[in-house]
XYZ file of C-alpha atoms in Angstrom:
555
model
C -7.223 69.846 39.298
C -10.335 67.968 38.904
C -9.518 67.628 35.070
C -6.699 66.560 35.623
C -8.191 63.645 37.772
C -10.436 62.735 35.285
C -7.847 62.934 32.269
C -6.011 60.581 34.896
C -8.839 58.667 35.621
C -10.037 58.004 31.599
C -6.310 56.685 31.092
C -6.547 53.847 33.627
C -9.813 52.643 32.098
C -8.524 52.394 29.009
C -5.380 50.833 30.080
C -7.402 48.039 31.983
C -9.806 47.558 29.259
C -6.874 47.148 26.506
C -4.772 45.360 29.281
C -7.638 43.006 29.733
C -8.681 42.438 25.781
C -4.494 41.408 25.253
C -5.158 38.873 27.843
C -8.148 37.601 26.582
C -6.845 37.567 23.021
C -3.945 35.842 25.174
C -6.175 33.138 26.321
C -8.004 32.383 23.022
C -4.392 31.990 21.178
C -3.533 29.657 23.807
C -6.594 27.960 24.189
C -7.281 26.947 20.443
C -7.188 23.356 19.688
C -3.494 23.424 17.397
C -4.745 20.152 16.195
C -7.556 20.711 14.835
C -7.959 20.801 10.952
C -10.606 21.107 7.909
C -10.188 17.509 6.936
C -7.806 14.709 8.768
C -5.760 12.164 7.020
C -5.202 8.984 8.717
C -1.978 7.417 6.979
C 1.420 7.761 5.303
C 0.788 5.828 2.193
C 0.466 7.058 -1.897
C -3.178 8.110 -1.421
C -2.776 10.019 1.546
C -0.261 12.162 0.601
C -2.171 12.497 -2.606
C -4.873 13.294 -0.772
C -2.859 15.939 1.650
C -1.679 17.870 -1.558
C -5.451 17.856 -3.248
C -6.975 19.342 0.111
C -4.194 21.848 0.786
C -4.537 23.285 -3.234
C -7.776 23.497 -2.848
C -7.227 26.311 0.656
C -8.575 23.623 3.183
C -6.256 22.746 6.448
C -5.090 19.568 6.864
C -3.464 17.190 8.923
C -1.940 13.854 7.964
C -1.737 11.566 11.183
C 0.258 8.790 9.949
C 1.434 5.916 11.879
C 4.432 5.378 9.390
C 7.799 7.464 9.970
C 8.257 7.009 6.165
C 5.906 8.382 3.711
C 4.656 6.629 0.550
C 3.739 3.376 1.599
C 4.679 0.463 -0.865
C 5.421 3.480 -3.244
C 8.783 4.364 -1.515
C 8.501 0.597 -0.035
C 10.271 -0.808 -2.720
C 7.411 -1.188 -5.688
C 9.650 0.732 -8.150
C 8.582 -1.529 -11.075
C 5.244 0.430 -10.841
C 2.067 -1.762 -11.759
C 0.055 0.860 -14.167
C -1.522 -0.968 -16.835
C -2.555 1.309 -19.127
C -0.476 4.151 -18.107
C -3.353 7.159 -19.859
C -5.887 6.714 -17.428
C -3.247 8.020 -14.979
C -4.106 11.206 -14.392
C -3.918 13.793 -12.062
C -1.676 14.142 -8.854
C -0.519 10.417 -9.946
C 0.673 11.408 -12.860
C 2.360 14.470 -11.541
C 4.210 12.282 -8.940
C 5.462 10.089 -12.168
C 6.539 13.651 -13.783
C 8.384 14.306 -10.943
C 10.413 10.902 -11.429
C 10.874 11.709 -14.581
C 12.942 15.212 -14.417
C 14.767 13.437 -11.517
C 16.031 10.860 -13.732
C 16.551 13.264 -16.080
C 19.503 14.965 -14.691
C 23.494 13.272 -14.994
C 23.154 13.434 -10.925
C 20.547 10.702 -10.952
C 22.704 8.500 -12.790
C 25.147 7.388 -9.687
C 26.047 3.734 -10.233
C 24.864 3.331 -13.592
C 24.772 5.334 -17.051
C 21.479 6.091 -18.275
C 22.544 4.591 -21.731
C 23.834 1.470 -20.160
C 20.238 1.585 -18.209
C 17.989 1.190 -21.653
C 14.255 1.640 -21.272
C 12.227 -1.236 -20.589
C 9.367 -0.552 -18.584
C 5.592 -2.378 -18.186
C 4.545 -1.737 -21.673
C 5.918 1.332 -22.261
C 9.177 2.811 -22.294
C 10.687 3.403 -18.407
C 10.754 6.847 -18.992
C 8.450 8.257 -21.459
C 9.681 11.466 -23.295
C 6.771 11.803 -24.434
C 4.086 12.422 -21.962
C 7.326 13.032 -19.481
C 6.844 10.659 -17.329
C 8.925 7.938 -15.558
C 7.318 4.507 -14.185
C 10.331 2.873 -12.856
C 12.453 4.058 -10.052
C 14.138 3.641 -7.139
C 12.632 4.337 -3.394
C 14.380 6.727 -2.135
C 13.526 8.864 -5.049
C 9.968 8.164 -4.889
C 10.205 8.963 -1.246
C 11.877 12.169 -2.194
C 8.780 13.111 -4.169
C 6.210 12.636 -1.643
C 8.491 14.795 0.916
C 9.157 17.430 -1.656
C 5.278 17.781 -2.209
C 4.650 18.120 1.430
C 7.260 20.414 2.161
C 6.234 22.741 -0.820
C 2.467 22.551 0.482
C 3.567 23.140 3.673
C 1.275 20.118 5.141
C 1.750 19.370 8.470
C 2.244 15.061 8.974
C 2.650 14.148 12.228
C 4.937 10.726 12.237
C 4.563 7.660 13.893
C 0.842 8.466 15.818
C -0.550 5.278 15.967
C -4.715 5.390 16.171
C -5.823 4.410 19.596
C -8.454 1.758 18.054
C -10.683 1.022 21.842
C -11.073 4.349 22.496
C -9.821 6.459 20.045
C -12.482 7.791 17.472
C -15.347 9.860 18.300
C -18.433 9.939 16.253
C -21.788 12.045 17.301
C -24.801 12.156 15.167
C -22.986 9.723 12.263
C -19.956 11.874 12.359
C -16.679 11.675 13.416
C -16.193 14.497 15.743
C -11.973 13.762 16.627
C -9.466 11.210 16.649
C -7.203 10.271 19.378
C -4.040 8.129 19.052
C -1.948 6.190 21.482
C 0.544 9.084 21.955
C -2.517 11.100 23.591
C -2.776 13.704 20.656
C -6.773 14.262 19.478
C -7.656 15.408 16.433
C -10.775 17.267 15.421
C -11.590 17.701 11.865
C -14.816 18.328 10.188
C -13.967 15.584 7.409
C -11.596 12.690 7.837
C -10.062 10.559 4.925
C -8.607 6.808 6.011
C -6.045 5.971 3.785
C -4.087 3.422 5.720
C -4.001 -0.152 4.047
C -5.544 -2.073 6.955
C -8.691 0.514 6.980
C -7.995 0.898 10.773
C -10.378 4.176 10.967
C -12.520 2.981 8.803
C -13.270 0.089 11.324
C -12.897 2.078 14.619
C -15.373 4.131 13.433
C -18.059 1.208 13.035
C -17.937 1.142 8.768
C -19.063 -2.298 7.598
C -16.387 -3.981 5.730
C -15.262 -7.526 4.988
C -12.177 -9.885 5.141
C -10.979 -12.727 2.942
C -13.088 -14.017 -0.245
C -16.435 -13.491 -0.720
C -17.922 -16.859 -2.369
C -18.856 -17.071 -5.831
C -22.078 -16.321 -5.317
C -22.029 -13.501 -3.399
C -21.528 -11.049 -6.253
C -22.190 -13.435 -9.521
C -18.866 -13.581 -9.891
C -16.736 -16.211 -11.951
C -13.021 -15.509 -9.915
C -13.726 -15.156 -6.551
C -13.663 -17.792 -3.698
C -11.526 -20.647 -3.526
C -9.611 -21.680 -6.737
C -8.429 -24.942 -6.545
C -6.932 -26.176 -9.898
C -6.758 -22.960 -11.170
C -3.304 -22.131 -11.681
C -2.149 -18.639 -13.455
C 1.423 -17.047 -13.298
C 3.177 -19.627 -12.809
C 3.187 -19.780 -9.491
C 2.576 -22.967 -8.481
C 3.875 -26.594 -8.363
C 4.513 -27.713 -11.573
C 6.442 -31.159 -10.765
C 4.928 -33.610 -7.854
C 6.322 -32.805 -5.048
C 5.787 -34.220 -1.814
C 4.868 -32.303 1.010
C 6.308 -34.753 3.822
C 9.364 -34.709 5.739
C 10.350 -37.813 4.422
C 8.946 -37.995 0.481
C 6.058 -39.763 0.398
C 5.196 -40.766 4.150
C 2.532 -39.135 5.615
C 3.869 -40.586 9.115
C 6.940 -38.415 9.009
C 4.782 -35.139 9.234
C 4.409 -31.940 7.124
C 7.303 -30.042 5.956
C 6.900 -26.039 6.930
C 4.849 -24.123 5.457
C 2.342 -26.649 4.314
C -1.137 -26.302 5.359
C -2.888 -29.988 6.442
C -6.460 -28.399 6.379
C -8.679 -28.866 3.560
C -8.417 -25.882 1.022
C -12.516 -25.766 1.171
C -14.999 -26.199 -1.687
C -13.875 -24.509 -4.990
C -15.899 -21.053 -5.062
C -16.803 -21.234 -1.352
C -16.075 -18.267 0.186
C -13.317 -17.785 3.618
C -11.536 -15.584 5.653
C -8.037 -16.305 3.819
C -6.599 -13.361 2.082
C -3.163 -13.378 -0.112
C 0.131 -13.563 0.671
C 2.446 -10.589 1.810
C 5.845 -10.041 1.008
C 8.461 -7.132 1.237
C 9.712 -5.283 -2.651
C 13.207 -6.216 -1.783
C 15.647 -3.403 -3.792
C 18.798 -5.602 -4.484
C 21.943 -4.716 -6.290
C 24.706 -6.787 -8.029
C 26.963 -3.315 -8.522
C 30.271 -4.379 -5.617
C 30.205 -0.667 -4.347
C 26.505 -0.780 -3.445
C 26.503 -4.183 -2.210
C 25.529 -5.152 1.609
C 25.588 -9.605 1.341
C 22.313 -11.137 2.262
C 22.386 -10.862 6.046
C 21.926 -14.261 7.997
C 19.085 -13.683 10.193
C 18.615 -14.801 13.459
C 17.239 -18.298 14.123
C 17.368 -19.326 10.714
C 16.260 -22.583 9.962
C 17.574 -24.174 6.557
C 14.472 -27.077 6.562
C 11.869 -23.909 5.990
C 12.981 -23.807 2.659
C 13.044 -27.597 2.368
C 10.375 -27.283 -0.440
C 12.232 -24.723 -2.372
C 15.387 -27.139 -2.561
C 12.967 -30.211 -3.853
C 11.755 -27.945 -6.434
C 15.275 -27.154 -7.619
C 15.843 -30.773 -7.362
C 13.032 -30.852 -9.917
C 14.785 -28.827 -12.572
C 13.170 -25.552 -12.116
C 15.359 -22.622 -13.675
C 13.410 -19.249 -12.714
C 14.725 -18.095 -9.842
C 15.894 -15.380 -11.122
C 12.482 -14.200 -13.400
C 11.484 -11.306 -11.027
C 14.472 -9.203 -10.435
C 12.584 -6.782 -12.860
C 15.596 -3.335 -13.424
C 14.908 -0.702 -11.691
C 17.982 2.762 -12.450
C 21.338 1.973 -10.886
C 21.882 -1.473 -11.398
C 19.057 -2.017 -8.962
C 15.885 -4.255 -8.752
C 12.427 -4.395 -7.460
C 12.520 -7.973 -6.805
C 8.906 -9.656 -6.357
C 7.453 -13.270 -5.543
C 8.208 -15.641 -8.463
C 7.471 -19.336 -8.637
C 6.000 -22.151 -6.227
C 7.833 -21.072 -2.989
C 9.703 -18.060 -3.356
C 9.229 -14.345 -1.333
C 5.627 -14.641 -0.933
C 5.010 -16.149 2.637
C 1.957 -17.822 1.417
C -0.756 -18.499 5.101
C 0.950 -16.529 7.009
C -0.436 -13.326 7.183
C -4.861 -14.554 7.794
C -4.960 -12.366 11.323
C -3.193 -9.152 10.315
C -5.969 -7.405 9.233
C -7.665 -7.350 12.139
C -4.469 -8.045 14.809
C -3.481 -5.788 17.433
C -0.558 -3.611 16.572
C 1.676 -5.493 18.994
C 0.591 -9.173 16.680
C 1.022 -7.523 13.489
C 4.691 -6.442 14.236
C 5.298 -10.070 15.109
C 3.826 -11.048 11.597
C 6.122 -8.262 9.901
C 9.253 -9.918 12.184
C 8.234 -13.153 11.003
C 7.769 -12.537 7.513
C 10.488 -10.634 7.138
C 12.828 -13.789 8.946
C 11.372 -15.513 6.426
C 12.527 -13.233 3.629
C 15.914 -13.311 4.297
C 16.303 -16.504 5.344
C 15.282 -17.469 1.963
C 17.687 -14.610 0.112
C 20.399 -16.509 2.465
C 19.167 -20.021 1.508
C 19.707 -19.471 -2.281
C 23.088 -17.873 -1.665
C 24.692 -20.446 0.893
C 22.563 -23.856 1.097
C 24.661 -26.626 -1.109
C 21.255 -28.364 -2.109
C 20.931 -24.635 -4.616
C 22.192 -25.812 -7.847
C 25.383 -24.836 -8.134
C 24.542 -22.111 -11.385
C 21.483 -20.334 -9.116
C 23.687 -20.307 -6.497
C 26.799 -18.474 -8.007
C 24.771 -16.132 -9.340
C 22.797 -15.081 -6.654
C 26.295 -14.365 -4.953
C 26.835 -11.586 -6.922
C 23.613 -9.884 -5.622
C 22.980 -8.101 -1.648
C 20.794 -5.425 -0.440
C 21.107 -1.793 -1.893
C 23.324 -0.283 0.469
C 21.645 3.203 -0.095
C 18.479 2.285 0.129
C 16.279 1.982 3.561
C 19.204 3.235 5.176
C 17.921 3.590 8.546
C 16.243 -0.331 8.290
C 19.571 -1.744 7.436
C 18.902 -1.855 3.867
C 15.808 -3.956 4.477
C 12.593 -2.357 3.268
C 10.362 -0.040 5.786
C 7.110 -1.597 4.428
C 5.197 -4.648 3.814
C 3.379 -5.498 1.055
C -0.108 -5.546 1.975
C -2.082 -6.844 -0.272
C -5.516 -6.646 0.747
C -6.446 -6.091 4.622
C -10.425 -5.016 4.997
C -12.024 -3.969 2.505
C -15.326 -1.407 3.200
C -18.636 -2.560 2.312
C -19.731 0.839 1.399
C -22.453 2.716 -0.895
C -21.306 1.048 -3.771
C -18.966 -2.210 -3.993
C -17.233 -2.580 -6.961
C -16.861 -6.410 -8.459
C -15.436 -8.124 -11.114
C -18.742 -7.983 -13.534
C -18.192 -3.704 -13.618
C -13.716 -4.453 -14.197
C -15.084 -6.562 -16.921
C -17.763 -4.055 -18.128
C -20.828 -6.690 -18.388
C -22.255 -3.708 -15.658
C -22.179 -0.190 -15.703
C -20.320 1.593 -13.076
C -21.837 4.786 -11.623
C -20.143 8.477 -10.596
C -16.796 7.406 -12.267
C -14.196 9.319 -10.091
C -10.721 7.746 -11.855
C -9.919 4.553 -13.803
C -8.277 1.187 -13.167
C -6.466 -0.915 -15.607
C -4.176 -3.650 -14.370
C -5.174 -7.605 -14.472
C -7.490 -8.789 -11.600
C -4.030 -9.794 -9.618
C -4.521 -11.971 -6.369
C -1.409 -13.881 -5.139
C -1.399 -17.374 -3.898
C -3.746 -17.548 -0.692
C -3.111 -21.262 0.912
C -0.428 -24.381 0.052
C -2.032 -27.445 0.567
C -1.712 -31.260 -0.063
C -3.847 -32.537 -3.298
C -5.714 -35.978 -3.619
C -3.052 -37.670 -5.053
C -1.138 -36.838 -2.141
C 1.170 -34.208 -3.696
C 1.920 -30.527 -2.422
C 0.318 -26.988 -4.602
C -1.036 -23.801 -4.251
C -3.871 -21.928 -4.367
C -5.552 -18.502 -4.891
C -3.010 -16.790 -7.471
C -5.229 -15.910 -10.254
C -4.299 -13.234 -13.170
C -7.379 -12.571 -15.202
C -7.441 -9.206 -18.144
C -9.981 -6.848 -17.175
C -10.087 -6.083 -20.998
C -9.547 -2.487 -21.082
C -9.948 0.441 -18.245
C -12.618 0.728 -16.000
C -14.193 3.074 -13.883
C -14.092 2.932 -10.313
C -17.266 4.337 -8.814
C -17.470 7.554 -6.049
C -19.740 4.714 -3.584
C -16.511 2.645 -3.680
C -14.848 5.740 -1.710
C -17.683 6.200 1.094
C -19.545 4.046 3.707
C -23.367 3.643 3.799
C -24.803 6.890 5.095
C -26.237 5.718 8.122
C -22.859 4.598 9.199
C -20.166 7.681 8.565
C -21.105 11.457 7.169
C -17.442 12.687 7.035
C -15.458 9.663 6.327
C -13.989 8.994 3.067
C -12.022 5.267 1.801
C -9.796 5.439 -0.689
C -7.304 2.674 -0.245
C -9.675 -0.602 1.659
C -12.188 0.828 -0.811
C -15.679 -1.302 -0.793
C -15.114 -4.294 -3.618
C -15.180 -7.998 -4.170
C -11.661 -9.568 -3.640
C -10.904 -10.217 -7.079
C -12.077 -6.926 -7.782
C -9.421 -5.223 -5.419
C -7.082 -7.348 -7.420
C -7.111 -4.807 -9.509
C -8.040 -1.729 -8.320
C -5.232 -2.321 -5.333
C -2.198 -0.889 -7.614
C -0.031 2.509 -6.275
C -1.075 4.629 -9.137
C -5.203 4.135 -8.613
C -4.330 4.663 -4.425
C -2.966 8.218 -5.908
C -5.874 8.494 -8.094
C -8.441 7.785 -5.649
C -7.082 9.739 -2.677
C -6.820 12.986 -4.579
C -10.570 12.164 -5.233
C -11.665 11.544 -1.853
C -9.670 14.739 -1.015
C -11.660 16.644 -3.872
C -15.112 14.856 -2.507
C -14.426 16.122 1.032
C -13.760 19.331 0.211
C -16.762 19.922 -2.025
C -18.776 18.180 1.553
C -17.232 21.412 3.430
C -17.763 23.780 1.059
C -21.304 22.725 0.629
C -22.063 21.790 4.548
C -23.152 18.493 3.508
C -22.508 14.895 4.191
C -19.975 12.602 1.785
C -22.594 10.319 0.670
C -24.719 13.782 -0.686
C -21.999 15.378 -2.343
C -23.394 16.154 -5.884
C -21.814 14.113 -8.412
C -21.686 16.252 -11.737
C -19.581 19.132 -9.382
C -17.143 16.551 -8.331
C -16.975 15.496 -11.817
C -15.879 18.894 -13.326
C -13.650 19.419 -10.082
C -12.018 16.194 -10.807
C -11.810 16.600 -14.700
C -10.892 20.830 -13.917
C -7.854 18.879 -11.967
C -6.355 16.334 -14.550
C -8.180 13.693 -13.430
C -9.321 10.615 -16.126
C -12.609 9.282 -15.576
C -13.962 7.434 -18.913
């Protein structure tokens, strides 16, 4: 009997004891933090889906936070006419996005509104799709959308959509680290490395990283391009007749027409806080069954454009010069000319706006945009052969199909920019200075759009700030471009407002070097873990074989 009782006896212990480890195991499953990662990516552009991919491969977690619904940024924006340069220092996850392109475009399925034949090849200095190294530079966005979705469905990456950083409150940083994230949605994030990849650098500055806005003078770096460039006119975009900038030709009196600025431009290579012009890649289409006419927006005024129908009353003929092919009887149609898609002094607060001003810049710019695609097409001052054509040409109606047709991103040029370990500057695009801890290559001209329109001496309207200038060859972009100053962040890592000179970012600012430089961040801050150490100590020659182990070109 009494063994009995203690057989009995035994059995309820154990039963508690297991009863109570299940409900402590219990507890712990429902206590961990599910949003909590090795590294956290703030953004949905190129980079940090590049960078997503990089940390996943290499077995870290990861989260990408992204305040965008649509991933890719200006990638999938409507940039289909990709700005590469020389297209073999593209290496890497960048080029494996451009692979992926390619065997899309190389199926008969691709080809819906167009036959490949009847497409031909013409790309940026090499063929659109090149058999050879497989890859294709040109494309539509909802294919290079597609991509970036297909990669972060076959990593299995968790992005959490439209999470908006909380920017009074919402970064926490203890000993020179960020410890979480929180955004306006109420989610925190903890992560033991953190990656801003956003185009306005809005972690970066939450988190108390120097950086800088507009044009650094002249001087600042030794520099011949930067700062204010008046009389310097590249590209064609500028005023190439006298026009006047007056409501009535000639008479100050009568006030400015829209879109002219009546403060002085400043001293030629003085620096200010001006930065360039913004537009949206608008895909168009002149193929009937794809067609959705120019829409009419609301409010539209005919006398903004008042300076675009005096320069068609001064015989210009290039309307038409940017509607660069894209597959489909498509374009990627960009800023071309003295007035045209750029919305040139309209965009000097968005970097550092709230969220609520910069969607009223977006609205406005994008008013702007179609007012002028409705302009062209309706206004009788158009010449009558501009106008006929551009008739025959509307939105893409399967593209941005949930925006009605209208694309889901600006074109930020250049927001903040970090002023970080290392800043890169024209004299290391140029070579005339070395650039140290190479972690990928840039190519493309030192590109800055128009900045300001404002009235000459002589009394007459131009612009100023577009300047195109050969960086002669690839360069390297330096690892200090990618991280703040030590005593300022551990764990962050910059790789799209990386730390340079404006005209420098001119350059480096294309899609394919965001790719490039957030799989290297990604690579960087997984070396930091691995190693328990902070970004700025991460020992170059192992990120250098990681990177060159992983496709990466860095000389």
């Amino acid at each position: 009997m009494r063994k009995n009782r203690r057989t009995i006896l035994s059995l309820l212990v154990l039963l508690i004891t297991a009863t109570s480890f299940f409900s402590c195991k219990d507890k712990q499953a429902e206590t961990k933090d599910p949003n909590t990662a090795d590294i956290i990516i703030y953004g949905g552009t190129s980079a940090a889906v590049s960078a997503a991919v990089e940390a996943k491969r290499s077995g870290k977690s990861v989260i990408v936070v992204s305040p965008d619904i649509h991933l890719g940024g200006l990638t999938s924006g409507g940039l289909g006419w990709t700005d590469t340069g020389n297209k073999s220092v593209i290496g890497g996850l960048a080029r494996e996005f451009y692979h992926r392109v390619y065997n899309h475009y190389n199926t008969d399925e691709a080809w819906k509104w167009q036959p490949h034949s009847e497409y031909g090849n013409t790309g940026q200095g090499t063929p659109a799709m090149d058999g050879e190294n497989r890859t294709m530079w040109i494309f539509e966005p909802h294919v290079a959308e597609n991509v970036f979705e297909d990669l972060v469905k076959e990593e299995d990456i968790r992005v959490d959509r439209d999470e908006w950083l909380d920017r009074e409150n919402g970064v926490v940083l203890k000993d020179g680290s960020i410890i979480s994230i929180t955004t306006l949605s109420g989610k925190t994030y903890t992560g033991k490395m953190f990656l801003d990849a956003t185009y306005e650098g809005d972690l970066m500055a939450t988190s108390g990283v120097s950086y800088h806005v507009g044009r650094e003078g002249q001087d600042v770096y030794g520099e011949e391009w930067n700062g204010v460039q008046t009389g310097v006119l590249h590209h064609k975009h500028w005023f190439e007749s006298d026009i006047s900038p007056y409501v009535i030709p000639g008479d100050p009196s009568s006030g400015l027409l829209p879109r002219v600025s009546g403060e002085d431009p400043g001293e030629k290579h003085s620096g200010d806080d001006k930065i360039q012009a913004y537009c949206f890649r608008t895909c168009m289409t002149n193929h009937d069954e794809n067609r959705v006419p120019f829409p009419k927006p609301e409010g539209y005024d005919p006398m903004q454009y008042e300076l675009l129908a005096r320069v068609f009353d001064a015989g210009w003929k290039e309307w038409f010069g940017k509607f660069d092919a894209i597959p489909n009887h498509k374009t990627d149609t960009n800023n071309h000319g003295p007035f045209s898609s750029d919305n040139i002094g309209m965009n000097y607060d968005y970097p550092e706006a709230s969220y609520e001003r910069r969607k009223e810049i977006i609205k406005e710019h994008e008013q702007y945009q179609k007012g002028l695609l409705w302009f062209v097409a309706n206004d009788p001052r158009v010449p009558k052969d501009i106008q006929s054509e551009m008739q025959k040409w509307g939105l893409a109606k399967d593209e941005f199909t949930d925006n009605g047709n209208w694309p889901h991103q600006i074109y930020v040029r250049e927001a903040r920019r970090m002023i970080g370990e290392f800043v890169m500057t024209e004299n290391e695009l140029l070579k005339k200075k070395p650039t140290p801890q190479s972690v990928g290559m840039g190519s493309y001209t030192m590109d800055s759009h128009n900045v300001q329109r404002y009235i000459k001496e002589d009394g007459f309207v131009q612009n100023e700030g577009d300047i195109g200038v050969s960086t002669k060859g690839p360069y390297a972009i330096s690892y200090g471009s990618l991280v703040p100053k030590k005593e300022e962040c551990k764990n962050l890592l910059v790789p799209v407002c990386v730390s340079s000179s404006h005209i420098a970012f001119g350059s480096i600012r294309m899609e394919p070097v965001f790719m490039i430089l957030g799989q290297s961040a990604a690579a960087a801050a997984v070396l930091a873990l691995d190693k328990e150490t902070s970004v700025q100590d991460v020992a170059y020659e192992d990120l250098k074989k990681v990177l060159l182990d992983k496709g990466q070109v860095l000389e």
